[in-house]
Coordinates of C-alpha atoms in Angstrom, one line a residue:
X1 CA -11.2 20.4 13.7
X2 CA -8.1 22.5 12.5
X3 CA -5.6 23.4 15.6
X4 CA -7.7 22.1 18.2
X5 CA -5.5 20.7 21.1
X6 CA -3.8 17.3 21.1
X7 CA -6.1 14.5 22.2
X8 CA -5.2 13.3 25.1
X9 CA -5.5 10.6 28.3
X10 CA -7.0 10.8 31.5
X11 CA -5.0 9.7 33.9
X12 CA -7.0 10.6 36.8
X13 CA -9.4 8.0 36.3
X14 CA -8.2 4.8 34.4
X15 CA -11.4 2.5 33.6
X16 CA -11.2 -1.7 33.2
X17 CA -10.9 -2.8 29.6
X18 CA -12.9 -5.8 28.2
X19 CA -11.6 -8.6 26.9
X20 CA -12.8 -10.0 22.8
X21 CA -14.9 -12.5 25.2
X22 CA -16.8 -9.3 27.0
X23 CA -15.5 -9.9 30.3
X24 CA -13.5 -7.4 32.0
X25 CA -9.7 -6.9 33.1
X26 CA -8.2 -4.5 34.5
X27 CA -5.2 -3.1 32.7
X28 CA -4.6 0.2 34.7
X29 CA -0.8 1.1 36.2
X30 CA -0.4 2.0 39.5
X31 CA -1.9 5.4 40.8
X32 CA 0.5 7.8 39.0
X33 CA 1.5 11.0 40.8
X34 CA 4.6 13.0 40.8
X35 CA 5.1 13.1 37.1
X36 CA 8.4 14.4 35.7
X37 CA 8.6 15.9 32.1
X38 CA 10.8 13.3 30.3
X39 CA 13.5 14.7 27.4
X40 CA 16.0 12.5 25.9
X41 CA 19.2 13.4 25.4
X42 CA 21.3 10.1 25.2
X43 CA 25.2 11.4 24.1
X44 CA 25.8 7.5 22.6
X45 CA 23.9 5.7 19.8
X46 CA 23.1 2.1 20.7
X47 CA 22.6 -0.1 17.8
X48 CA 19.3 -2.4 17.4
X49 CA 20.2 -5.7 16.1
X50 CA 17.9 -8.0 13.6
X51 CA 16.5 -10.6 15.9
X52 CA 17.4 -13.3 13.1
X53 CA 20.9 -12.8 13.3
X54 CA 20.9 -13.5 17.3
X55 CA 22.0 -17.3 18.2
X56 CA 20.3 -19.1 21.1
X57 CA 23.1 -19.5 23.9
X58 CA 25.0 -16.2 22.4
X59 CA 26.2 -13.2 24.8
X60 CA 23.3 -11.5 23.4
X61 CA 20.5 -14.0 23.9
X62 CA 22.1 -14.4 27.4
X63 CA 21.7 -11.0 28.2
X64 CA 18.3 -10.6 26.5
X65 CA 16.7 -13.8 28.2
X66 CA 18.1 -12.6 32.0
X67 CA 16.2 -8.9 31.5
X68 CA 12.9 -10.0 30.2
X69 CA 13.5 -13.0 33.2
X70 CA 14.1 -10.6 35.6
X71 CA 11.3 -8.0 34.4
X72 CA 8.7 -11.3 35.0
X73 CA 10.2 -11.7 38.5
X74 CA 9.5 -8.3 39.7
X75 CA 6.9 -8.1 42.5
X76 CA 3.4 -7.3 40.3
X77 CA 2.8 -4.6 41.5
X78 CA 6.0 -3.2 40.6
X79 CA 5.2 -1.2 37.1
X80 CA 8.3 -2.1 35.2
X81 CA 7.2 -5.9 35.9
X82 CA 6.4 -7.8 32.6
X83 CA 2.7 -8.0 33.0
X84 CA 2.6 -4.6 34.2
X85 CA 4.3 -3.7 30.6
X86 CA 2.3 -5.8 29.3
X87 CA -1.3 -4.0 30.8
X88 CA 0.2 -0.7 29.5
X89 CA -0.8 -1.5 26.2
X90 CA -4.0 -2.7 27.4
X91 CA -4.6 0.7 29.1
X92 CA -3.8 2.8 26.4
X93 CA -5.7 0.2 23.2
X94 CA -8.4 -1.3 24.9
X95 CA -10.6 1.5 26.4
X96 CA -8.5 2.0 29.6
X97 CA -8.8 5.8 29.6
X98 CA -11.2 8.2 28.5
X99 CA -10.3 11.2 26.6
X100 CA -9.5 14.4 28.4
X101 CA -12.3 17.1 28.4
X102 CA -14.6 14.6 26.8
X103 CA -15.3 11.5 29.6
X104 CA -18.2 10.2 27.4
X105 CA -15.0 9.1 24.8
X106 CA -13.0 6.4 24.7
X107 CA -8.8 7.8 24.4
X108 CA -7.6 5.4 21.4
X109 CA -3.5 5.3 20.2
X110 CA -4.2 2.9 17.1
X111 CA -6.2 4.0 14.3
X112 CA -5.0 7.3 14.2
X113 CA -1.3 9.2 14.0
X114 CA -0.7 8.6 17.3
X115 CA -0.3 4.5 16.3
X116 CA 4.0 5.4 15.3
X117 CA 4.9 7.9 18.0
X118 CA 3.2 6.0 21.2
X119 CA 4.6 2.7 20.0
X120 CA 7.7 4.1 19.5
X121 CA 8.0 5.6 23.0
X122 CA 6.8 2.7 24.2
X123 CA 9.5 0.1 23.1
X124 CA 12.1 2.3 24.1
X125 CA 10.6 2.8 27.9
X126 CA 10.4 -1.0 27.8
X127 CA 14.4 -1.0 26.4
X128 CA 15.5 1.1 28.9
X129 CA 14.1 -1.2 31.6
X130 CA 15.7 -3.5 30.6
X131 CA 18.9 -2.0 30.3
X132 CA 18.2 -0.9 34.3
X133 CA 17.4 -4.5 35.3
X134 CA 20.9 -6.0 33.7
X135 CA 22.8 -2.6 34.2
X136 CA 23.8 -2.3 30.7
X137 CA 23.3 0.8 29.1
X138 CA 24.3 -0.4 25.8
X139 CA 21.6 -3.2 25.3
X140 CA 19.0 -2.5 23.2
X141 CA 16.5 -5.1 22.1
X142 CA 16.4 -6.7 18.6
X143 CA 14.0 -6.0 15.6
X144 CA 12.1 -8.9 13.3
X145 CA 12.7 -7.8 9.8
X146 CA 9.8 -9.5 8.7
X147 CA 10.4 -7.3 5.5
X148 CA 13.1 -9.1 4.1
X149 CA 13.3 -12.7 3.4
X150 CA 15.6 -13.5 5.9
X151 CA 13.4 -12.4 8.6
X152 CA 9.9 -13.7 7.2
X153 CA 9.7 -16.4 9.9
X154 CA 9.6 -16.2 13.6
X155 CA 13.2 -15.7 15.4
X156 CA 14.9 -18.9 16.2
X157 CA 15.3 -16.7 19.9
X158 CA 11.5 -16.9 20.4
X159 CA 11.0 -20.3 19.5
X160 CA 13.9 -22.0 21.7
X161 CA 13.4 -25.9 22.4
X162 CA 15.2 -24.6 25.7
X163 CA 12.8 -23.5 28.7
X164 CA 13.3 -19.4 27.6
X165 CA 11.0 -16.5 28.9
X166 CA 10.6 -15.2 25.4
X167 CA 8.9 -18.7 24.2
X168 CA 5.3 -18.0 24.3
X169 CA 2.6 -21.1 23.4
X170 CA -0.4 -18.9 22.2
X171 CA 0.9 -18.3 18.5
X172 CA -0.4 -19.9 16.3
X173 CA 1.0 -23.5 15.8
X174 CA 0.7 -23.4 12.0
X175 CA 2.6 -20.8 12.0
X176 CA 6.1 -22.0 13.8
X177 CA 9.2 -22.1 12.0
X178 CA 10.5 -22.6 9.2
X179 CA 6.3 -21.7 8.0
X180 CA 7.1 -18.3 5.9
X181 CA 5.0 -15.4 7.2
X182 CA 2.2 -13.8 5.1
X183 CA 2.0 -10.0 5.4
X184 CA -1.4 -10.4 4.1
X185 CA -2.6 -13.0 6.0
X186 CA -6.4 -13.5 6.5
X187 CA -8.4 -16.6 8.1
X188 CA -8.6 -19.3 5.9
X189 CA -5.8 -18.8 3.6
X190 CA -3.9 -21.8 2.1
X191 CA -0.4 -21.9 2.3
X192 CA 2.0 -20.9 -0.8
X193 CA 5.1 -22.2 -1.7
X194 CA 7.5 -20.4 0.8
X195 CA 9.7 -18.6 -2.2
X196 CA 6.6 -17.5 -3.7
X197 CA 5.2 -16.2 -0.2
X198 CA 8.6 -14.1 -0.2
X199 CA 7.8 -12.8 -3.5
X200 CA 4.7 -11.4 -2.5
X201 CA 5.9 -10.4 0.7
X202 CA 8.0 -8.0 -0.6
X203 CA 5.4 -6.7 -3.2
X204 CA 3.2 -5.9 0.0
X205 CA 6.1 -3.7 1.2
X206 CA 6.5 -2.4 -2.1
X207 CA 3.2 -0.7 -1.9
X208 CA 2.3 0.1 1.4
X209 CA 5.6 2.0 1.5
X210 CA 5.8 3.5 -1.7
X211 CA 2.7 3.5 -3.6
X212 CA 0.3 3.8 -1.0
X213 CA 2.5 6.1 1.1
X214 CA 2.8 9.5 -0.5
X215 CA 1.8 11.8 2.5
X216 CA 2.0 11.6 6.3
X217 CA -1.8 11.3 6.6
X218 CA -0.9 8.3 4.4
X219 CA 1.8 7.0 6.7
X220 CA 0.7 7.7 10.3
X221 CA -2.8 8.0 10.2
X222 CA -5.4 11.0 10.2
X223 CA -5.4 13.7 12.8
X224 CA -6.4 12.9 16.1
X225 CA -7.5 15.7 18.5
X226 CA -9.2 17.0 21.4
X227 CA -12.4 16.2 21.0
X228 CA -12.5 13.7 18.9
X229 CA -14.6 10.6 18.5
X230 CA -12.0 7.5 17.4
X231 CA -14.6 5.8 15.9
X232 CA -15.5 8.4 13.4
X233 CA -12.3 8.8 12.1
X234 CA -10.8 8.0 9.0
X235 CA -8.1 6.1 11.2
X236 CA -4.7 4.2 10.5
X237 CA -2.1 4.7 8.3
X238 CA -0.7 2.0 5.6
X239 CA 1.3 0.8 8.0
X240 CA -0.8 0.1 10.8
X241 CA -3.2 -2.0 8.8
X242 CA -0.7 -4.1 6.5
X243 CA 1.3 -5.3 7.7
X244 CA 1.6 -4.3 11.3
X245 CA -2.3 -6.0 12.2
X246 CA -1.4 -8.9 9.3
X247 CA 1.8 -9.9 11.4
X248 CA -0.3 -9.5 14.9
X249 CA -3.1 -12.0 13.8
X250 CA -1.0 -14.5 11.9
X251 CA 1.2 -14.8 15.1
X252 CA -0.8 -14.3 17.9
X253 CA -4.0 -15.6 16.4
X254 CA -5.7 -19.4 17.1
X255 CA -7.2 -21.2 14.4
X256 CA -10.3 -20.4 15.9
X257 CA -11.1 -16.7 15.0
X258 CA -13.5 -17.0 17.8
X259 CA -10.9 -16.2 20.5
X260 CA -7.9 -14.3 19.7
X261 CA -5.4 -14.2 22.7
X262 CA -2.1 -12.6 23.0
X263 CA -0.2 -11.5 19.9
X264 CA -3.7 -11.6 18.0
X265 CA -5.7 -9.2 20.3
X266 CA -4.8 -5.6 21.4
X267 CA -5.5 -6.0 24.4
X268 CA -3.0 -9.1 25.3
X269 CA -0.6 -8.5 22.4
X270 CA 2.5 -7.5 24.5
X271 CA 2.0 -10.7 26.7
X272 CA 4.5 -11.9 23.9
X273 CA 8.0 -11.0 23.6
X274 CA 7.9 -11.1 20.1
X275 CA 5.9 -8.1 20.5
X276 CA 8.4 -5.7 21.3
X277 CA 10.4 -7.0 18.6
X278 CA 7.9 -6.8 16.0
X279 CA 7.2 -2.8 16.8
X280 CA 11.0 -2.5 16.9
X281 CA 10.4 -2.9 13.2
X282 CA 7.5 -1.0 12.5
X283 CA 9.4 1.8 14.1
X284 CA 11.9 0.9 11.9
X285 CA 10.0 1.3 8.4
X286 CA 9.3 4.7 10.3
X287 CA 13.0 6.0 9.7
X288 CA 13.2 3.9 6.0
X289 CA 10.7 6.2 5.1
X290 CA 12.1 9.4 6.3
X291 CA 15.4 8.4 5.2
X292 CA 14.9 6.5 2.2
X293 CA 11.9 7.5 0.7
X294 CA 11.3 11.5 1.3
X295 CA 9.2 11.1 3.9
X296 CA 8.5 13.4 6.7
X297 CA 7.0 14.1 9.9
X298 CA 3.8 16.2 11.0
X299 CA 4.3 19.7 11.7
X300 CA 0.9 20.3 13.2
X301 CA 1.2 21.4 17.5
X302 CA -1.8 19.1 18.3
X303 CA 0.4 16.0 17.0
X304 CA 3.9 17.6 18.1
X305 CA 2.4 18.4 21.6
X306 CA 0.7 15.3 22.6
X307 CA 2.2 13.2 25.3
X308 CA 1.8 10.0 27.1
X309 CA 3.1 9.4 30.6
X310 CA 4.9 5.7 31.3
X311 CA 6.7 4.4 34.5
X312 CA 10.7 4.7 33.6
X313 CA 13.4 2.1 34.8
X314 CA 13.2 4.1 37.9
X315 CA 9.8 2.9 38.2
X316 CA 9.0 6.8 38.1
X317 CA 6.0 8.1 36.0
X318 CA 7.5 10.5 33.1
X319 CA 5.7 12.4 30.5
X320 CA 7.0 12.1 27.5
X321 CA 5.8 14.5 24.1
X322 CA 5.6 13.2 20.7
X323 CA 8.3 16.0 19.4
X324 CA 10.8 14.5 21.7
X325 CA 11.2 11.1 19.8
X326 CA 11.4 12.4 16.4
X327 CA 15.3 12.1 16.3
X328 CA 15.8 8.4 17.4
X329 CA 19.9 8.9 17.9
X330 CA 18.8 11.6 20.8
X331 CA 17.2 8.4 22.2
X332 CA 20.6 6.3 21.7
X333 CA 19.2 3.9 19.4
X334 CA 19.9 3.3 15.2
X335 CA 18.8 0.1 13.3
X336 CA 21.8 -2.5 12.0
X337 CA 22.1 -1.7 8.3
X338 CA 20.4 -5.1 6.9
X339 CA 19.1 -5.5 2.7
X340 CA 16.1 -3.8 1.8
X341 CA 15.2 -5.3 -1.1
X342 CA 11.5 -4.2 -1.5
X343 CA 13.2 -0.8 -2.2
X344 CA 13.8 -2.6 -5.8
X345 CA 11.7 -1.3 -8.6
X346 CA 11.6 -5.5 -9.3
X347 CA 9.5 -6.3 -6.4
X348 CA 6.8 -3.9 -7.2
X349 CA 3.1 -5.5 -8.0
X350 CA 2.7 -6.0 -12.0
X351 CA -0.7 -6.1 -14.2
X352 CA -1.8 -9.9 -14.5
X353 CA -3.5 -8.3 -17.5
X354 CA -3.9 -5.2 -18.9
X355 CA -7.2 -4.9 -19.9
X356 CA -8.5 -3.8 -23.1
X357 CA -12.0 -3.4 -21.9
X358 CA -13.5 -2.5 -19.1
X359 CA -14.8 -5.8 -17.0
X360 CA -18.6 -6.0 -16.4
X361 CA -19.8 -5.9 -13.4
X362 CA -22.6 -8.2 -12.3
X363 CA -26.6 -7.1 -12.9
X364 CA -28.3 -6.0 -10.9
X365 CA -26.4 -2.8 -9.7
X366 CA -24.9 -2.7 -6.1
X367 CA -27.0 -0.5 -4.0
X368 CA -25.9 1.0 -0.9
X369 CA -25.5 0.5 2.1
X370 CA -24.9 -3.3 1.8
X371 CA -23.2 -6.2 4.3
X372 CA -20.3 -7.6 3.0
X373 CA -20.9 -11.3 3.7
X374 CA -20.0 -12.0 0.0
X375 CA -18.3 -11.1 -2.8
X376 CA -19.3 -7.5 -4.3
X377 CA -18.3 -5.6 -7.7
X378 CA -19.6 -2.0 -8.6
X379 CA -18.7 0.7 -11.6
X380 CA -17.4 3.4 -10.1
X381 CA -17.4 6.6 -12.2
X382 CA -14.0 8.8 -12.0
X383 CA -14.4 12.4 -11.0
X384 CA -13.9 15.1 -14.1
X385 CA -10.4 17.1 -13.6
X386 CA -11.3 20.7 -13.0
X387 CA -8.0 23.2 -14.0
X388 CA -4.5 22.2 -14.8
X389 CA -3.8 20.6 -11.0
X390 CA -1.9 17.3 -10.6
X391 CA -4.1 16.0 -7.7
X392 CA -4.0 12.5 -7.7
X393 CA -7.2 10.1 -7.6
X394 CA -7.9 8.4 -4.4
X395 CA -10.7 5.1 -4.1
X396 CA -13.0 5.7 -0.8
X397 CA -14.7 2.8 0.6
X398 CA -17.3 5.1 2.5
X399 CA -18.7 3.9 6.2
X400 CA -17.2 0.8 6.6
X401 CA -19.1 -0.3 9.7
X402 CA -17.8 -3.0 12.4
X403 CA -17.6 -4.0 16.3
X404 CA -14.4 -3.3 17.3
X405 CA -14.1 -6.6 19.3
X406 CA -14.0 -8.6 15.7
X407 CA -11.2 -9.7 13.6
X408 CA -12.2 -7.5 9.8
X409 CA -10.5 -7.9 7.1
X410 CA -12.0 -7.5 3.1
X411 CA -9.4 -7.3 0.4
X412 CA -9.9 -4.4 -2.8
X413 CA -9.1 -5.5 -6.3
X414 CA -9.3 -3.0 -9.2
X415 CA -10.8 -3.4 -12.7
X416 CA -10.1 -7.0 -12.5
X417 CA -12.3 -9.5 -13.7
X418 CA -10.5 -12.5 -12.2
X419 CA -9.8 -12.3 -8.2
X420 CA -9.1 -15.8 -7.9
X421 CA -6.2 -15.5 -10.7
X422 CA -5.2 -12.1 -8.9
X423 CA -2.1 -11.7 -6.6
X424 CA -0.7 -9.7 -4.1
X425 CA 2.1 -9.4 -6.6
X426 CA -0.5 -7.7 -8.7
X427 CA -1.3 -4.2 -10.0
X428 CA -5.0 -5.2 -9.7
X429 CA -5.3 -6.1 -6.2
X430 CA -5.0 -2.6 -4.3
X431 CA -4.5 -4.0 -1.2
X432 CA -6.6 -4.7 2.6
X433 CA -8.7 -3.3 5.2
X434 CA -8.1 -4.9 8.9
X435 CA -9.0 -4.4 12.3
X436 CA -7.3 -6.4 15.1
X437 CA -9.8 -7.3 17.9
X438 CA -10.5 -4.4 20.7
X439 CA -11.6 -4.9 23.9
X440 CA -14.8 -2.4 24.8
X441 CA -17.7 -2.7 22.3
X442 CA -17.5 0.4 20.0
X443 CA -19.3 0.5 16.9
X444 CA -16.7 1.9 14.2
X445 CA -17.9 4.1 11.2
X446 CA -14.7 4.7 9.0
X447 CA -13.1 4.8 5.5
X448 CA -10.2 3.3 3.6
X449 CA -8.5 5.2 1.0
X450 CA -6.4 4.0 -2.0
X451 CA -4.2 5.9 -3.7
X452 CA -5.0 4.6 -7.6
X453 CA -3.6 7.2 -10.4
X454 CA -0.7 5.4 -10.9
X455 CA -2.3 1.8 -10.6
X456 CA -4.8 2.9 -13.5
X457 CA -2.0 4.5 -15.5
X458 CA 0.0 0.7 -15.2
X459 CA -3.6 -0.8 -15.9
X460 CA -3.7 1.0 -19.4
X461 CA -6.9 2.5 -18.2
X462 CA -5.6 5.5 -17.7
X463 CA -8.7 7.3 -20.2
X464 CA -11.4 5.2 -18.5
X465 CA -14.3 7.1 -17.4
X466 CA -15.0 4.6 -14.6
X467 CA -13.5 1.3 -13.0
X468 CA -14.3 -1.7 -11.5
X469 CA -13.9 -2.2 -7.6
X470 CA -14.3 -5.2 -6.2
X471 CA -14.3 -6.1 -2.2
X472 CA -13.6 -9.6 -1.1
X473 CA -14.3 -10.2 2.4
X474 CA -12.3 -12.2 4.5
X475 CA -13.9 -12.0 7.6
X476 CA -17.1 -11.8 9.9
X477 CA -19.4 -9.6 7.6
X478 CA -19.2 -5.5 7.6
X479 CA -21.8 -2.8 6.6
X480 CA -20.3 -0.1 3.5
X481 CA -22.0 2.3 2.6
X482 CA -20.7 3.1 -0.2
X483 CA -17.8 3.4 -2.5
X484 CA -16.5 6.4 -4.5
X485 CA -13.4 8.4 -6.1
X486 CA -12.2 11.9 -5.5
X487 CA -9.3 13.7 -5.8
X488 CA -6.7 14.3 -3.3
X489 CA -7.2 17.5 -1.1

C-alpha cells in the first residue's frame, strides 16, 4: 500500500495481553481522555551520560536511584508509577491494542519502522518523569554503550551489592559482571575469551551499521500502515534484530528458554531499569547513523504522521507525532561523545577463506518449504543483470514461519563450507534472524534480507553464477519456505 494512512492504536478499547506462558495480564493505562497534542521545544540541550562511567554513591547515581525510587512509590494507579511504565510497553508490544479501522488486527510497534521513533518517545516521556519526580530539569538518564568495549558488560549502577531500585534478580545469572556481552547471543552458546568476545562485538556493529544498513527500510524497518497485517510484513530493521533483541535475551533471559521474564520477553522487558538504558543506546546508534554514516530519515506522511499518546510527568495523556522527535536537541537531549571504534575499517568481518571453488552442497537438493530443526545448505542461483544499473544483490529467506510467543533465532552463513570454523568476525557468516517472545499467539509469515554484493565481491566470488547459503538454527524449529536472490528495488 503506497500513501495509505499511518497505522495507528486504538485507544478506545485497550485489550489484556498474554503472557509467553498463555495466561493473561492486563497491561492497559488508565482510561485516557483529554488528550493534548504534544510538541517539543526544549531551549537547553541536556547531555546523556554512558551508564559505565556513573559511580555507585556519586551525585548522579543519587539522583538517579531517588527518581526511579520514587516513580515505584507512586500510588499504582498513578500512570507515571514504575509498573505503570513498565505496562506501557506491554500495551503497545504485546497485543494491547488493536489497529484503528481494522479491529480484527493486532497494533504492533516492533517489527516494523515504528520500532526507533516509539522507543525513542518513549525513553524520553519516561526521562522527563523523572526529571518531574526530583525536580531537576537537567537529569537525563544514562545510555549502555554496549557497542564499545567499555560498555560490553552490565553497568556497575545496575548491579549494586547495595539494596538499589535499579538492581533487578531476573537477568540472567551467567551473565553478571565482569561476563562480556555477546551481541549475537543465542541459547546454548559457550563462552569466548572476553577480548575475543570484544572483537567480535564490534564486527557485529560493523555490519549491522554499515554493511547491512544502506537504506532506511534497512535501518528502521519496512512500512507500516493503515491496514496492515504485522504479521505479514517484512518487519524490523538491522537494528532491531542484532543487537537490540540479542542484548534483550542475553540479559533478561533464564537459562531455561522455556520461560523468558523481564528483560527477555516484550511484554515484561521494561520491569528492568536497565531497560531504559539499553534503548537510550539504540536511540543512540539512531543519531551515529544520521550523523556519522549518511543516513537519513523517512520522508513518507504515513511514517512522519503517526503518533502515539503517553501520560507526561503531569500525569496528562499527550499525543505525540513521529516528525516531532526527529531533531533530539528540540527534545533537550545529546549523547556524551564516547569512542566509536566499530566505525574502524579494522573491525569489519574478514574472509576466513576465500574460496576458489564453489562449496558443494549436500545431495539430495533442499526442497521447499522445510522446518528448520537442523542444519540446511542450498545453491542458490544469482539473478542475471538486465541494463547498466548498479542495483545491489539482496539474499531473501522467503516465509520464515513462527509463533510469536517463541524465542527464534537461525544464523545465515554464505558460500562457506565450514560453519563451525566460521566467525562473527567473518565475511562468510552474514549475520541473524531473532524474535524476542510476544505475548498473544500470532502466527508470523515474514522475510529476512541480506544485503550480499559486497560480501561476494570480498569472497572472490564475485563471477559466481550461484552461492552457497547455509541456515543454522539456534532455536525451537521454524518453517522457510524458501530462499532466493534479487536485486534491490
Amino acid at each position: 500500500m503506497a500513501l495509505a494512512d499511518p497505522a495507528l492504536p486504538d485507544f478506545r478499547d485497550c485489550i489484556d495481553a498474554t503472557q509467553p506462558n498463555k495466561t493473561l495480564i492486563n497491561c492497559c493505562p488508565p482510561a485516557v481522555s483529554g488528550i493534548n497534542d504534544y510538541v517539543p521545544s526544549a531551549t537547553t540541550v541536556n547531555t546523556r551520560i554512558s551508564a559505565q562511567s556513573v559511580e555507585v554513591g556519586s551525585d548522579y547515581y543519587n539522583k538517579y536511584t531517588e527518581a526511579i525510587q520514587k516513580m515505584k512509590n507512586l500510588s499504582p494507579s498513578d500512570p507515571r508509577n514504575f509498573r505503570q511504565q513498565a505496562n506501557v510497553h506491554c500495551a503497545y508490544c504485546d497485543g494491547g491494542y488493536t489497529l484503528q479501522g481494522s479491529p480484527k488486527l493486532l497494533y504492533e510497534i516492533h517489527n516494523s519502522w515504528l520500532f526507533f521513533p516509539w522507543h525513542r518517545w518513549y525513553v524520553y516521556i519516561f526521562e522527563k518523569i523523572c526529571q518531574n519526580l526530583v525536580d531537576d530539569d537537567t537529569f537525563t538518564l544514562p545510555f549502555w554503550n554496549w557497542d564499545a568495549s567499555q560498555g560490553m558488560q552490565i553497568p556497575s549502577i545496575y548491579n549494586s551489592s547495595v539494596i538499589s531500585p535499579l538492581y533487578n534478580c531476573f537477568r540472567n545469572p551467567d551473565h553478571l559482571p565482569p561476563t562480556v556481552i555477546d551481541l549475537d547471543w543465542s541459547y546454548g552458546d559457550k563462552p569466548v575469551d572476553p577480548n575475543t568476545q570484544i572483537k567480535y562485538n564490534l564486527a557485529i556493529m560493523y555490519t549491522q551499521m554499515i554493511t547491512q544498513s544502506k537504506t532506511p527500510n534497512d535501518f528502521f524497518g519496512k512500512a507500516y500502515r493503515a491496514g496492515d497485517d504485522i504479521t505479514t510484513l517484512d518487519g524490523a530493521g538491522t537494528i532491531e534484530q542484532t543487537p537490540h533483541n540479542n542484548v534483550h535475551s542475553w540479559t533478561g533471559t533464564a537459562v531455561d528458554q522455556s520461560n523468558p521474564i523481564d528483560m527477555g520477553a516484550l511484554y515484561s522487558a521494561a520491569r528492568d531499569p536497565i531497560f531504559f538504558a539499553h534503548h537510550a543506546n539504540v536511540d543512540r546508534m539512531w543519531t551515529i547513523w544520521l550523523n556519522n554514516l549518511g543516513g537519513s530519515n523517512f520522508t513518507d506522511t504515513d511514517w512522519l504522521n503517526a503518533y502515539f499518546i503517553f501520560y507526561n510527568e503531569e500525569a496528562k495523556p499527550v499525543k505525540v507525532r513521529v516528525k516531532d522527535c526527529l531533531d533530539i536537541t528540540k527534545l533537550g537531549y545529546q549523547y556524551e561523545d564516547v569512542p566509536i571504534p566499530w566505525l574502524d575499517v579494522s573491525v569489519k568481518p574478514k574472509p576466513r577463506a576465500k574460496a576458489k571453488t564453489l562449496p558443494s552442497a549436500p545431495d539430495p537438493a533442499q526442497v521447499f518449504p522445510t522446518t528448520l530443526d537442523k542444519p540446511i545448505s542450498v545453491i542458490v542461483k544469482r539473478p542475471k543483470k538486465s541494463g547498466t544499473g548498479s542495483s545491489e544483490e539482496i539474499l531473501i529467506i522467503e516465509g520464515i514461519e513462527y509463533d510469536k510467543r517463541n524465542y527464534v533465532k537461525f544464523n545465515v552463513f554464505i558460500n562457506e563450507d565450514n560453519v563451525n570454523a566460521s566467525r562473527p568476525d567473518n565475511t562468510e557468516f552474514l549475520g541473524s534472524f531473532s524474535n524476542l517472545p510476544h505475548g498473544h499467539r500470532m502466527t508470523v509469515k515474514t522475510n529476512k534480507k541480506f544485503r550480499i554484493s559486497q560480501v561476494l565481491e570480498e569472497l572472490g566470488a564475485r563471477d559466481y553464477d550461484k552461492v552457497l547459503v547455509t541456515l543454522i538454527p539456534k532455536s525451537s524449529p521454524v518453517k522457510i519456505n524458501g530462499i532466493k536472490i534479487e536485486f534491490d528495488s
